[in-house]
Amino acid sequence: PTELRKRLRTFFLQNRHQCNFITHQQLQKDMSAQLQAEVCTVVNLPWLRKVPFFNNFLLHIEAVDAAGLDASNLHACIADVAQELEMKAYAQRESFSDVQVLHILARGLVLLNTRVASNGAVWGEDFVLADVPLIQRFSGFALTYVEVLCLKRGSFMDVIGRRRANCPELGQIVRRYCVRIAVFRGILAEARRLKLLQIREEEQRTAPQISMQELPSLPGTAELEVDNLR
């Protein structure tokens, strides 16, 4: 169909940035460990600062550097995280939704539930939570051609596991974030459950009164049955 051909042509013309991103990741793998850390930190610093626990970790790295201490392990940890970022592209009018995945909008406009997100928008910061029901769900709809940087929970936790011995700080920061968010979301979930239970109890108390009031207005056959019972 003509419309589909136009969408495909537009998608591949605008998809060059994603191809460049993949090429840059391949080049980084050929660099030394130190160069990888430096390049990944510089390239992905603006995106990572938008995520609360990554920003806290980067502030910790800056404090260590300012103190003149060795922060090579910390930089290497950030490099490992940056290398796990994946670039995904979506055509205009395409829908997408992922759970336990961090999303960073690198290009385009996306409708997220009821709000419009532009370049640099971040959602899914709670992807580190293990309890899926506590995660806030987002449904994305591409208003334009969209490129999104994604970080899966499994890949991120693998980095924390590998770096636990020489870089425990990131795991500690993430754990504190998880505890705080899980407690907050758990309290909200319990409040909603109690509210729903209260509504159901009120409905059960008022249901018999409503049915008794409606008895006199029952149609002929039902009225006869009521009279016979009397």
PDB file of C-alpha atoms in Angstrom:
ATOM      1  CA  PRO A   1       0.000   0.000   0.000  1.00  0.00           C
ATOM      2  CA  THR A   2       1.088   3.558  -0.707  1.00  0.00           C
ATOM      3  CA  GLU A   3       0.731   4.670   2.907  1.00  0.00           C
ATOM      4  CA  LEU A   4       2.921   1.812   4.166  1.00  0.00           C
ATOM      5  CA  ARG A   5       5.604   2.559   1.547  1.00  0.00           C
ATOM      6  CA  LYS A   6       5.713   6.190   2.706  1.00  0.00           C
ATOM      7  CA  ARG A   7       6.075   5.142   6.363  1.00  0.00           C
ATOM      8  CA  LEU A   8       8.882   2.705   5.531  1.00  0.00           C
ATOM      9  CA  ARG A   9      10.752   5.283   3.450  1.00  0.00           C
ATOM     10  CA  THR A  10      10.453   7.885   6.204  1.00  0.00           C
ATOM     11  CA  PHE A  11      11.560   5.401   8.876  1.00  0.00           C
ATOM     12  CA  PHE A  12      14.763   4.339   7.096  1.00  0.00           C
ATOM     13  CA  LEU A  13      15.665   7.904   6.122  1.00  0.00           C
ATOM     14  CA  GLN A  14      15.432   8.973   9.761  1.00  0.00           C
ATOM     15  CA  ASN A  15      17.046   5.805  11.124  1.00  0.00           C
ATOM     16  CA  ARG A  16      20.619   6.877  10.383  1.00  0.00           C
ATOM     17  CA  HIS A  17      21.201   8.068  13.944  1.00  0.00           C
ATOM     18  CA  GLN A  18      20.447   4.601  15.309  1.00  0.00           C
ATOM     19  CA  CYS A  19      22.916   3.053  12.851  1.00  0.00           C
ATOM     20  CA  ASN A  20      25.574   5.547  13.982  1.00  0.00           C
ATOM     21  CA  PHE A  21      24.859   4.684  17.614  1.00  0.00           C
ATOM     22  CA  ILE A  22      25.403   0.970  16.942  1.00  0.00           C
ATOM     23  CA  THR A  23      28.626   1.736  15.057  1.00  0.00           C
ATOM     24  CA  HIS A  24      29.930   3.870  17.941  1.00  0.00           C
ATOM     25  CA  GLN A  25      29.208   1.071  20.413  1.00  0.00           C
ATOM     26  CA  GLN A  26      31.209  -1.358  18.279  1.00  0.00           C
ATOM     27  CA  LEU A  27      34.128   1.087  18.124  1.00  0.00           C
ATOM     28  CA  GLN A  28      34.069   1.504  21.899  1.00  0.00           C
ATOM     29  CA  LYS A  29      34.484  -2.247  22.363  1.00  0.00           C
ATOM     30  CA  ASP A  30      37.800  -2.018  20.472  1.00  0.00           C
ATOM     31  CA  MET A  31      39.119   0.671  22.862  1.00  0.00           C
ATOM     32  CA  SER A  32      41.103   0.087  26.005  1.00  0.00           C
ATOM     33  CA  ALA A  33      39.200  -0.172  29.275  1.00  0.00           C
ATOM     34  CA  GLN A  34      40.271   3.323  30.358  1.00  0.00           C
ATOM     35  CA  LEU A  35      39.226   4.913  27.073  1.00  0.00           C
ATOM     36  CA  GLN A  36      35.915   3.051  27.159  1.00  0.00           C
ATOM     37  CA  ALA A  37      35.180   4.444  30.593  1.00  0.00           C
ATOM     38  CA  GLU A  38      36.035   8.008  29.604  1.00  0.00           C
ATOM     39  CA  VAL A  39      34.141   7.994  26.298  1.00  0.00           C
ATOM     40  CA  CYS A  40      31.039   6.279  27.699  1.00  0.00           C
ATOM     41  CA  THR A  41      30.893   8.665  30.639  1.00  0.00           C
ATOM     42  CA  VAL A  42      31.152  11.770  28.440  1.00  0.00           C
ATOM     43  CA  VAL A  43      28.698  10.556  25.776  1.00  0.00           C
ATOM     44  CA  ASN A  44      26.004   9.281  28.136  1.00  0.00           C
ATOM     45  CA  LEU A  45      26.446  11.720  31.023  1.00  0.00           C
ATOM     46  CA  PRO A  46      23.511  13.996  30.026  1.00  0.00           C
ATOM     47  CA  TRP A  47      21.116  11.026  29.858  1.00  0.00           C
ATOM     48  CA  LEU A  48      22.267   9.281  33.030  1.00  0.00           C
ATOM     49  CA  ARG A  49      21.979  12.467  35.094  1.00  0.00           C
ATOM     50  CA  LYS A  50      18.227  12.450  34.479  1.00  0.00           C
ATOM     51  CA  VAL A  51      17.861   9.207  36.483  1.00  0.00           C
ATOM     52  CA  PRO A  52      17.904   9.887  40.266  1.00  0.00           C
ATOM     53  CA  PHE A  53      20.138   7.042  41.447  1.00  0.00           C
ATOM     54  CA  PHE A  54      22.539   7.417  38.495  1.00  0.00           C
ATOM     55  CA  ASN A  55      22.841  11.114  39.254  1.00  0.00           C
ATOM     56  CA  ASN A  56      23.629  10.316  42.908  1.00  0.00           C
ATOM     57  CA  PHE A  57      26.296   7.869  41.794  1.00  0.00           C
ATOM     58  CA  LEU A  58      27.828  10.425  39.408  1.00  0.00           C
ATOM     59  CA  LEU A  59      27.909  12.989  42.215  1.00  0.00           C
ATOM     60  CA  HIS A  60      29.743  10.419  44.332  1.00  0.00           C
ATOM     61  CA  ILE A  61      32.291   9.937  41.537  1.00  0.00           C
ATOM     62  CA  GLU A  62      32.830  13.703  41.318  1.00  0.00           C
ATOM     63  CA  ALA A  63      33.377  13.874  45.073  1.00  0.00           C
ATOM     64  CA  VAL A  64      35.955  11.081  44.921  1.00  0.00           C
ATOM     65  CA  ASP A  65      37.733  12.785  42.002  1.00  0.00           C
ATOM     66  CA  ALA A  66      37.719  16.118  43.856  1.00  0.00           C
ATOM     67  CA  ALA A  67      39.307  14.437  46.879  1.00  0.00           C
ATOM     68  CA  GLY A  68      42.163  13.211  44.685  1.00  0.00           C
ATOM     69  CA  LEU A  69      41.312   9.539  45.271  1.00  0.00           C
ATOM     70  CA  ASP A  70      41.348   6.723  42.739  1.00  0.00           C
ATOM     71  CA  ALA A  71      37.932   6.557  41.035  1.00  0.00           C
ATOM     72  CA  SER A  72      38.872   4.276  38.135  1.00  0.00           C
ATOM     73  CA  ASN A  73      36.615   1.473  39.369  1.00  0.00           C
ATOM     74  CA  LEU A  74      33.693   3.886  39.634  1.00  0.00           C
ATOM     75  CA  HIS A  75      34.236   5.176  36.105  1.00  0.00           C
ATOM     76  CA  ALA A  76      34.528   1.612  34.826  1.00  0.00           C
ATOM     77  CA  CYS A  77      31.211   0.769  36.460  1.00  0.00           C
ATOM     78  CA  ILE A  78      29.471   3.683  34.705  1.00  0.00           C
ATOM     79  CA  ALA A  79      31.081   2.552  31.445  1.00  0.00           C
ATOM     80  CA  ASP A  80      29.611  -0.934  31.904  1.00  0.00           C
ATOM     81  CA  VAL A  81      26.161   0.554  32.467  1.00  0.00           C
ATOM     82  CA  ALA A  82      26.453   2.804  29.406  1.00  0.00           C
ATOM     83  CA  GLN A  83      27.449  -0.142  27.220  1.00  0.00           C
ATOM     84  CA  GLU A  84      24.256  -1.964  28.198  1.00  0.00           C
ATOM     85  CA  LEU A  85      22.118   0.842  26.745  1.00  0.00           C
ATOM     86  CA  GLU A  86      20.217  -0.218  23.644  1.00  0.00           C
ATOM     87  CA  MET A  87      18.854   2.097  20.978  1.00  0.00           C
ATOM     88  CA  LYS A  88      15.330   1.342  19.773  1.00  0.00           C
ATOM     89  CA  ALA A  89      13.526   3.124  16.969  1.00  0.00           C
ATOM     90  CA  TYR A  90       9.763   3.415  16.488  1.00  0.00           C
ATOM     91  CA  ALA A  91       7.887   4.686  13.462  1.00  0.00           C
ATOM     92  CA  GLN A  92       5.249   7.374  13.711  1.00  0.00           C
ATOM     93  CA  ARG A  93       1.910   6.122  15.138  1.00  0.00           C
ATOM     94  CA  GLU A  94       3.611   3.030  16.617  1.00  0.00           C
ATOM     95  CA  SER A  95       2.748   1.921  20.158  1.00  0.00           C
ATOM     96  CA  PHE A  96       5.154   0.360  22.659  1.00  0.00           C
ATOM     97  CA  SER A  97       5.152  -0.627  26.309  1.00  0.00           C
ATOM     98  CA  ASP A  98       7.806  -2.418  28.382  1.00  0.00           C
ATOM     99  CA  VAL A  99       8.004  -3.319  32.065  1.00  0.00           C
ATOM    100  CA  GLN A 100      11.250  -3.258  34.063  1.00  0.00           C
ATOM    101  CA  VAL A 101      12.953  -1.229  31.338  1.00  0.00           C
ATOM    102  CA  LEU A 102      14.399   2.267  31.723  1.00  0.00           C
ATOM    103  CA  HIS A 103      13.542   4.545  28.783  1.00  0.00           C
ATOM    104  CA  ILE A 104      15.378   7.719  27.779  1.00  0.00           C
ATOM    105  CA  LEU A 105      13.916   9.598  24.823  1.00  0.00           C
ATOM    106  CA  ALA A 106      16.780  10.588  22.537  1.00  0.00           C
ATOM    107  CA  ARG A 107      14.719  11.911  19.632  1.00  0.00           C
ATOM    108  CA  GLY A 108      11.107  12.645  18.735  1.00  0.00           C
ATOM    109  CA  LEU A 109       7.804  13.138  20.530  1.00  0.00           C
ATOM    110  CA  VAL A 110       5.985  10.454  22.514  1.00  0.00           C
ATOM    111  CA  LEU A 111       2.569  10.395  24.112  1.00  0.00           C
ATOM    112  CA  LEU A 112       3.021   8.788  27.541  1.00  0.00           C
ATOM    113  CA  ASN A 113      -0.380   7.884  28.959  1.00  0.00           C
ATOM    114  CA  THR A 114      -1.809  11.429  29.101  1.00  0.00           C
ATOM    115  CA  ARG A 115       1.266  13.640  28.637  1.00  0.00           C
ATOM    116  CA  VAL A 116       3.576  14.464  25.755  1.00  0.00           C
ATOM    117  CA  ALA A 117       7.310  13.785  26.229  1.00  0.00           C
ATOM    118  CA  SER A 118      10.102  15.346  24.177  1.00  0.00           C
ATOM    119  CA  ASN A 119      13.878  14.906  23.840  1.00  0.00           C
ATOM    120  CA  GLY A 120      15.553  14.000  27.108  1.00  0.00           C
ATOM    121  CA  ALA A 121      12.424  12.683  28.803  1.00  0.00           C
ATOM    122  CA  VAL A 122      12.944   9.716  31.118  1.00  0.00           C
ATOM    123  CA  TRP A 123      10.381   7.174  32.285  1.00  0.00           C
ATOM    124  CA  GLY A 124      10.514   3.770  33.918  1.00  0.00           C
ATOM    125  CA  GLU A 125      13.065   4.826  36.577  1.00  0.00           C
ATOM    126  CA  ASP A 126      11.483   2.236  38.871  1.00  0.00           C
ATOM    127  CA  PHE A 127      12.663  -0.582  36.560  1.00  0.00           C
ATOM    128  CA  VAL A 128      14.995  -1.728  39.342  1.00  0.00           C
ATOM    129  CA  LEU A 129      12.051  -2.922  41.478  1.00  0.00           C
ATOM    130  CA  ALA A 130      11.711  -6.701  41.593  1.00  0.00           C
ATOM    131  CA  ASP A 131       8.001  -6.582  42.492  1.00  0.00           C
ATOM    132  CA  VAL A 132       6.282  -5.891  39.146  1.00  0.00           C
ATOM    133  CA  PRO A 133       2.881  -4.829  40.646  1.00  0.00           C
ATOM    134  CA  LEU A 134       4.663  -1.893  42.328  1.00  0.00           C
ATOM    135  CA  ILE A 135       6.009  -0.596  39.011  1.00  0.00           C
ATOM    136  CA  GLN A 136       4.219   2.336  37.405  1.00  0.00           C
ATOM    137  CA  ARG A 137       3.188   1.316  33.903  1.00  0.00           C
ATOM    138  CA  PHE A 138       3.546   3.574  30.865  1.00  0.00           C
ATOM    139  CA  SER A 139       2.108   3.131  27.402  1.00  0.00           C
ATOM    140  CA  GLY A 140       3.969   4.997  24.665  1.00  0.00           C
ATOM    141  CA  PHE A 141       2.596   6.202  21.352  1.00  0.00           C
ATOM    142  CA  ALA A 142       5.040   7.699  18.826  1.00  0.00           C
ATOM    143  CA  LEU A 143       3.762  11.071  17.595  1.00  0.00           C
ATOM    144  CA  THR A 144       6.827  11.342  15.324  1.00  0.00           C
ATOM    145  CA  TYR A 145       9.735   9.096  14.435  1.00  0.00           C
ATOM    146  CA  VAL A 146      11.203   8.161  17.822  1.00  0.00           C
ATOM    147  CA  GLU A 147      14.546   6.898  19.103  1.00  0.00           C
ATOM    148  CA  VAL A 148      14.713   5.620  22.671  1.00  0.00           C
ATOM    149  CA  LEU A 149      17.672   4.492  24.770  1.00  0.00           C
ATOM    150  CA  CYS A 150      16.656   1.450  26.820  1.00  0.00           C
ATOM    151  CA  LEU A 151      18.241  -0.286  29.791  1.00  0.00           C
ATOM    152  CA  LYS A 152      16.798  -3.622  30.880  1.00  0.00           C
ATOM    153  CA  ARG A 153      16.682  -4.563  34.543  1.00  0.00           C
ATOM    154  CA  GLY A 154      18.443  -7.889  33.994  1.00  0.00           C
ATOM    155  CA  SER A 155      21.376  -6.271  32.197  1.00  0.00           C
ATOM    156  CA  PHE A 156      21.700  -3.566  34.851  1.00  0.00           C
ATOM    157  CA  MET A 157      21.612  -6.054  37.718  1.00  0.00           C
ATOM    158  CA  ASP A 158      24.303  -8.099  35.973  1.00  0.00           C
ATOM    159  CA  VAL A 159      26.563  -5.030  35.999  1.00  0.00           C
ATOM    160  CA  ILE A 160      25.916  -4.483  39.716  1.00  0.00           C
ATOM    161  CA  GLY A 161      26.704  -8.140  40.380  1.00  0.00           C
ATOM    162  CA  ARG A 162      29.966  -8.041  38.415  1.00  0.00           C
ATOM    163  CA  ARG A 163      31.096  -4.823  40.088  1.00  0.00           C
ATOM    164  CA  ARG A 164      29.968  -5.658  43.626  1.00  0.00           C
ATOM    165  CA  ALA A 165      33.515  -6.428  44.814  1.00  0.00           C
ATOM    166  CA  ASN A 166      35.316  -3.325  43.514  1.00  0.00           C
ATOM    167  CA  CYS A 167      32.378  -0.903  43.196  1.00  0.00           C
ATOM    168  CA  PRO A 168      29.732  -1.604  45.856  1.00  0.00           C
ATOM    169  CA  GLU A 169      28.571   2.027  45.971  1.00  0.00           C
ATOM    170  CA  LEU A 170      26.235   1.759  42.964  1.00  0.00           C
ATOM    171  CA  GLY A 171      24.484  -1.290  44.396  1.00  0.00           C
ATOM    172  CA  GLN A 172      24.040   0.465  47.738  1.00  0.00           C
ATOM    173  CA  ILE A 173      22.562   3.572  46.104  1.00  0.00           C
ATOM    174  CA  VAL A 174      20.157   1.486  44.025  1.00  0.00           C
ATOM    175  CA  ARG A 175      19.123  -0.556  47.060  1.00  0.00           C
ATOM    176  CA  ARG A 176      18.249   2.575  49.044  1.00  0.00           C
ATOM    177  CA  TYR A 177      16.239   3.853  46.086  1.00  0.00           C
ATOM    178  CA  CYS A 178      14.364   0.535  45.790  1.00  0.00           C
ATOM    179  CA  VAL A 179      13.511   0.477  49.503  1.00  0.00           C
ATOM    180  CA  ARG A 180      12.214   4.049  49.443  1.00  0.00           C
ATOM    181  CA  ILE A 181      10.087   3.566  46.298  1.00  0.00           C
ATOM    182  CA  ALA A 182       8.811   0.125  47.369  1.00  0.00           C
ATOM    183  CA  VAL A 183       7.672   1.439  50.773  1.00  0.00           C
ATOM    184  CA  PHE A 184       5.960   4.459  49.202  1.00  0.00           C
ATOM    185  CA  ARG A 185       4.211   2.412  46.497  1.00  0.00           C
ATOM    186  CA  GLY A 186       3.286  -0.289  49.025  1.00  0.00           C
ATOM    187  CA  ILE A 187       1.588   2.275  51.283  1.00  0.00           C
ATOM    188  CA  LEU A 188      -0.374   3.650  48.322  1.00  0.00           C
ATOM    189  CA  ALA A 189      -1.427   0.160  47.240  1.00  0.00           C
ATOM    190  CA  GLU A 190      -2.607  -0.699  50.762  1.00  0.00           C
ATOM    191  CA  ALA A 191      -4.533   2.586  51.000  1.00  0.00           C
ATOM    192  CA  ARG A 192      -6.303   1.823  47.721  1.00  0.00           C
ATOM    193  CA  ARG A 193      -7.126  -1.684  48.919  1.00  0.00           C
ATOM    194  CA  LEU A 194      -8.627  -0.409  52.171  1.00  0.00           C
ATOM    195  CA  LYS A 195     -10.622   2.243  50.323  1.00  0.00           C
ATOM    196  CA  LEU A 196     -12.033  -0.363  47.938  1.00  0.00           C
ATOM    197  CA  LEU A 197     -12.891  -2.641  50.868  1.00  0.00           C
ATOM    198  CA  GLN A 198     -14.701   0.231  52.597  1.00  0.00           C
ATOM    199  CA  ILE A 199     -16.729   0.974  49.455  1.00  0.00           C
ATOM    200  CA  ARG A 200     -17.744  -2.677  49.118  1.00  0.00           C
ATOM    201  CA  GLU A 201     -18.827  -2.840  52.770  1.00  0.00           C
ATOM    202  CA  GLU A 202     -20.965   0.287  52.341  1.00  0.00           C
ATOM    203  CA  GLU A 203     -22.571  -1.212  49.242  1.00  0.00           C
ATOM    204  CA  GLN A 204     -23.393  -4.404  51.126  1.00  0.00           C
ATOM    205  CA  ARG A 205     -24.978  -2.426  53.987  1.00  0.00           C
ATOM    206  CA  THR A 206     -27.154  -0.319  51.687  1.00  0.00           C
ATOM    207  CA  ALA A 207     -28.170  -3.137  49.308  1.00  0.00           C
ATOM    208  CA  PRO A 208     -30.949  -4.660  51.546  1.00  0.00           C
ATOM    209  CA  GLN A 209     -32.505  -1.232  52.171  1.00  0.00           C
ATOM    210  CA  ILE A 210     -32.718  -0.517  48.454  1.00  0.00           C
ATOM    211  CA  SER A 211     -34.370  -3.850  47.690  1.00  0.00           C
ATOM    212  CA  MET A 212     -37.053  -3.346  50.385  1.00  0.00           C
ATOM    213  CA  GLN A 213     -37.877   0.096  49.038  1.00  0.00           C
ATOM    214  CA  GLU A 214     -38.339  -1.287  45.549  1.00  0.00           C
ATOM    215  CA  LEU A 215     -40.772  -4.070  46.610  1.00  0.00           C
ATOM    216  CA  PRO A 216     -44.036  -1.965  46.401  1.00  0.00           C
ATOM    217  CA  SER A 217     -43.238  -0.943  42.829  1.00  0.00           C
ATOM    218  CA  LEU A 218     -42.797  -4.501  41.545  1.00  0.00           C
ATOM    219  CA  PRO A 219     -45.007  -5.408  38.525  1.00  0.00           C
ATOM    220  CA  GLY A 220     -48.255  -7.402  38.856  1.00  0.00           C
ATOM    221  CA  THR A 221     -47.036 -10.974  39.282  1.00  0.00           C
ATOM    222  CA  ALA A 222     -44.434 -10.002  41.832  1.00  0.00           C
ATOM    223  CA  GLU A 223     -46.981  -7.939  43.796  1.00  0.00           C
ATOM    224  CA  LEU A 224     -49.280 -10.983  44.019  1.00  0.00           C
ATOM    225  CA  GLU A 225     -46.409 -13.067  45.337  1.00  0.00           C
ATOM    226  CA  VAL A 226     -45.778 -10.478  48.033  1.00  0.00           C
ATOM    227  CA  ASP A 227     -49.481 -10.363  48.985  1.00  0.00           C
ATOM    228  CA  ASN A 228     -49.589 -14.158  49.263  1.00  0.00           C
ATOM    229  CA  LEU A 229     -46.611 -14.085  51.577  1.00  0.00           C
ATOM    230  CA  ARG A 230     -48.476 -11.642  53.812  1.00  0.00           C
TER     231      ARG A 230
END
